[in-house]
PDB file of C-alpha atoms in Angstrom:
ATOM      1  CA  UNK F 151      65.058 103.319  80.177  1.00  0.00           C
ATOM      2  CA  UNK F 152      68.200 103.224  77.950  1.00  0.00           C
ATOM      3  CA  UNK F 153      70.786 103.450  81.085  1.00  0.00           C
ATOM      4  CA  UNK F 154      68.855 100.746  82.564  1.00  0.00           C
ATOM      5  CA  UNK F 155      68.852  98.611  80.197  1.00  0.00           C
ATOM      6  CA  UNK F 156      72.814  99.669  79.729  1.00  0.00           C
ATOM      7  CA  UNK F 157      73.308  99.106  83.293  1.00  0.00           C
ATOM      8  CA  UNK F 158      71.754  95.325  83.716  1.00  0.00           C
ATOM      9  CA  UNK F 159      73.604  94.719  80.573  1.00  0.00           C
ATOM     10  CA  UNK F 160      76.511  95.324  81.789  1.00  0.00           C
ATOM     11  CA  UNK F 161      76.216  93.832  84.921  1.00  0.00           C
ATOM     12  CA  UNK F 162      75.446  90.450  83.056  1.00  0.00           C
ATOM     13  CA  UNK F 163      78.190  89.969  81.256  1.00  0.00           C
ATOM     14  CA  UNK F 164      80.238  91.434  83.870  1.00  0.00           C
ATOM     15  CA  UNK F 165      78.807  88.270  86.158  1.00  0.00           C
ATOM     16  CA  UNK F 166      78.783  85.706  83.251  1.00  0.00           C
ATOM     17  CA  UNK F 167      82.630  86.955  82.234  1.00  0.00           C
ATOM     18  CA  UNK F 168      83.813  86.787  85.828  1.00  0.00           C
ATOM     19  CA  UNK F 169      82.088  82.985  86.406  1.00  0.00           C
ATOM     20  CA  UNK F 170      83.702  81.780  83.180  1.00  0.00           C
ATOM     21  CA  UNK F 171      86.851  83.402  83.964  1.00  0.00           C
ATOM     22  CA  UNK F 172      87.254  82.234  87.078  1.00  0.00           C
ATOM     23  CA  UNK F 173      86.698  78.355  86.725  1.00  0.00           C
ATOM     24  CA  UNK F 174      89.368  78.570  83.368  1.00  0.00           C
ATOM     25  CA  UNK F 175      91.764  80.400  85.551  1.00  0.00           C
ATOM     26  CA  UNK F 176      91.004  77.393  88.367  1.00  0.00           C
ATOM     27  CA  UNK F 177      91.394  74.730  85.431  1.00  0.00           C
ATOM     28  CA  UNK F 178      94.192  76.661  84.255  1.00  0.00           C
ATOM     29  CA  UNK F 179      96.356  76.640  87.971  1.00  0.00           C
ATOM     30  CA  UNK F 180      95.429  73.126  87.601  1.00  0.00           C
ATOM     31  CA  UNK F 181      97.116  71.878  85.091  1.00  0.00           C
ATOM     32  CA  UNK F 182     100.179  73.816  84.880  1.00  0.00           C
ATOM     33  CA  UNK F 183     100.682  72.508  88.724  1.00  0.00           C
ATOM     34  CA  UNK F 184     101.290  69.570  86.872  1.00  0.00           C
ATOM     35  CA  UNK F 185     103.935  70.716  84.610  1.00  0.00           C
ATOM     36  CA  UNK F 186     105.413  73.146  87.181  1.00  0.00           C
ATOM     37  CA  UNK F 187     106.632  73.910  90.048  1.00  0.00           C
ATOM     38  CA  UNK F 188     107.107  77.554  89.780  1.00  0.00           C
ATOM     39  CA  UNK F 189     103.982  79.431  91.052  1.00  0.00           C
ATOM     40  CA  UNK F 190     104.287  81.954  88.530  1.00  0.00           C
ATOM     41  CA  UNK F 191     104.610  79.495  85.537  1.00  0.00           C
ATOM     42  CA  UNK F 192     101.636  78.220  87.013  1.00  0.00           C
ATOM     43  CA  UNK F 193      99.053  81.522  87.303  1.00  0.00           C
ATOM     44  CA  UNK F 194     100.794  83.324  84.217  1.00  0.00           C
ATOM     45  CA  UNK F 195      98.971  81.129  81.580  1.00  0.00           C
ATOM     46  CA  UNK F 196      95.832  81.970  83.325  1.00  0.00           C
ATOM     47  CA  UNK F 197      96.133  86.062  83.267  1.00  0.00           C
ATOM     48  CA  UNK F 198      97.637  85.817  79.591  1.00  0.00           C
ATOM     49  CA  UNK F 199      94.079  84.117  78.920  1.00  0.00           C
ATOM     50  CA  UNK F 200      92.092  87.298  81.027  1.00  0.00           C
ATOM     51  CA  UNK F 201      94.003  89.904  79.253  1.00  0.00           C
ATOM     52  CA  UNK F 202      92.786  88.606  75.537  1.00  0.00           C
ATOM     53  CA  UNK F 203      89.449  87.560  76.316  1.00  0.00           C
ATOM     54  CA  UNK F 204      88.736  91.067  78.239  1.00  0.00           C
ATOM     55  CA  UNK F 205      90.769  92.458  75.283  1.00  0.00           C
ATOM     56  CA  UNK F 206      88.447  90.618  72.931  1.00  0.00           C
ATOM     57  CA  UNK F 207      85.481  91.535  74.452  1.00  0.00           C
ATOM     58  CA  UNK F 208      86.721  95.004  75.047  1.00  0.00           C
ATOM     59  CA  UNK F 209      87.327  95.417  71.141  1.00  0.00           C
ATOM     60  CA  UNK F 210      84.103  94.527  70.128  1.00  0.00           C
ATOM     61  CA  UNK F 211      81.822  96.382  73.009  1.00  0.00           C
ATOM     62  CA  UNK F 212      80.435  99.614  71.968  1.00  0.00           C
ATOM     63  CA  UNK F 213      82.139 102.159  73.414  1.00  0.00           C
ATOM     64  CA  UNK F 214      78.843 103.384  75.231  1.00  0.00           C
ATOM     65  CA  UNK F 215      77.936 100.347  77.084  1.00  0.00           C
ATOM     66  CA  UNK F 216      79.793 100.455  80.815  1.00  0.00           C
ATOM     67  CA  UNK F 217      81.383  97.266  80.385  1.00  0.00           C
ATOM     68  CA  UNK F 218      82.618  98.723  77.874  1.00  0.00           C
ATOM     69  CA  UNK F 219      85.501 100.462  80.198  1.00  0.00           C
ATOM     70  CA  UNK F 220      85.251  97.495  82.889  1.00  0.00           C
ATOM     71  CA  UNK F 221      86.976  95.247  80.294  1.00  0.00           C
ATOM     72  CA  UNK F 222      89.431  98.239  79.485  1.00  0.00           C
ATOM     73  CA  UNK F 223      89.981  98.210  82.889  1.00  0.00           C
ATOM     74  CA  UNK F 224      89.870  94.295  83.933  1.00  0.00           C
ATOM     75  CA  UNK F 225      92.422  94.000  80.439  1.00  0.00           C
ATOM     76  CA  UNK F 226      94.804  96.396  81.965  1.00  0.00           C
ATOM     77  CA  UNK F 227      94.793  95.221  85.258  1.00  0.00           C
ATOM     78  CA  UNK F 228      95.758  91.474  83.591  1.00  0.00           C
ATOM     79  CA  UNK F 229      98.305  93.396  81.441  1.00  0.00           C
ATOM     80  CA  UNK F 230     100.340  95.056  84.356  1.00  0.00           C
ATOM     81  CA  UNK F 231     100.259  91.456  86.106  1.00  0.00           C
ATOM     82  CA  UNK F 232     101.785  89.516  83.156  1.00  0.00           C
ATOM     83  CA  UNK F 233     104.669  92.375  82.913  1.00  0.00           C
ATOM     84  CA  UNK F 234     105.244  92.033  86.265  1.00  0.00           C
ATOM     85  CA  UNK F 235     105.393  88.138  86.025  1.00  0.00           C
ATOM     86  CA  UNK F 236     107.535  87.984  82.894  1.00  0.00           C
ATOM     87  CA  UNK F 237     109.659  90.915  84.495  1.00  0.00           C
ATOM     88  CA  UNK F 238     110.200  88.549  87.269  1.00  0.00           C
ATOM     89  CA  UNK F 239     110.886  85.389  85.291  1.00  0.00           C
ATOM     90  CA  UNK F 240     112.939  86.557  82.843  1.00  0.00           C
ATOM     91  CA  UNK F 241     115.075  88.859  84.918  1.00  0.00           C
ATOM     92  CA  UNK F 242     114.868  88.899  88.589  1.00  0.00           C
ATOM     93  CA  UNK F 243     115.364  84.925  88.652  1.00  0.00           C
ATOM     94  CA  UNK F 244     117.987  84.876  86.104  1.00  0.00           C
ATOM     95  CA  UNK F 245     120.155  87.327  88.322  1.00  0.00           C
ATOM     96  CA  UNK F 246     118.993  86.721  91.762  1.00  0.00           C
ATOM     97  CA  UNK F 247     117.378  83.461  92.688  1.00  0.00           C
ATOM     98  CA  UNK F 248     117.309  84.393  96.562  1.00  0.00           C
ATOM     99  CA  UNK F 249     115.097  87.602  95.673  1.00  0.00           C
ATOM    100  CA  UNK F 250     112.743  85.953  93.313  1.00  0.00           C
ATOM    101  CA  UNK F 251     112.138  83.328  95.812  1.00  0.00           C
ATOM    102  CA  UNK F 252     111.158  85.732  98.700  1.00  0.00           C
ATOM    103  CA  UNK F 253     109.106  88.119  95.855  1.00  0.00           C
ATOM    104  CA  UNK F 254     106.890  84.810  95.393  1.00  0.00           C
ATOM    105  CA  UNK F 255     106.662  83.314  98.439  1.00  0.00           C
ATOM    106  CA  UNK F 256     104.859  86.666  99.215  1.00  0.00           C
ATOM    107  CA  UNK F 257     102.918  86.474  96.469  1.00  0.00           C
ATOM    108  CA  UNK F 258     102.334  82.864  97.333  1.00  0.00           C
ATOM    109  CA  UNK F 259     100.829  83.315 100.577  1.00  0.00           C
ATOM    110  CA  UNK F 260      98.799  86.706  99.608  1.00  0.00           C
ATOM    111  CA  UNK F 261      97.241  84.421  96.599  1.00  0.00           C
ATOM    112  CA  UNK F 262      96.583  80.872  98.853  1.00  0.00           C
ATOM    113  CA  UNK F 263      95.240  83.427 101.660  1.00  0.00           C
ATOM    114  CA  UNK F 264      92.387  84.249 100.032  1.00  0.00           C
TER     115      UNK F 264
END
């Protein structure tokens, strides 16, 4: 009965997280299309606010709950992202504006794809 109750727990907040998440990270896209151009200044703000609310949510889980390691795993996940994006900001643009530009456009069209 206890890893039932542990699994529809889980799968709760799992649902509840990802609905929330996904209409600030809509709301988010939104309004930094108004301040910028630049797709990744525009989706960055959004995974910076997925990485500390699954890291907030991941610190205060008990570790034997399974969303426990789901937000370990979504705050990782929204970690390696916002590397990547800062990596590409803050270095790949400053040096090679040509390669940044393809690098996104990829992204671009992977992201508006779906």
């Amino acid at each position: 009965m206890n890893s039932l109750f542990n699994i529809l727990l889980s799968a709760l907040i799992g649902v509840v997280y990802l609905k929330i998440m996904s209409l600030v990270f809509k709301k988010s896209v939104k309004y930094m299309k108004q301040k910028s151009r630049d797709f990744l200044v525009q989706i960055l703000p959004g995974w910076l606010l997925i990485m500390l609310s699954s890291g907030c949510i991941y610190w205060y889980a008990p570790p034997y709950l399974t969303y426990y390691y789901i937000m370990q795993t979504i705050m990782y996940t929204a970690m390696i992202i916002c590397l990547i994006a800062l990596f590409l900001l803050l270095v790949v643009k400053p040096i090679s504006i040509n390669k940044y530009n393809r690098i996104v456009l990829k992204i671009k069209k992977d992201y508006e794809s779906k």
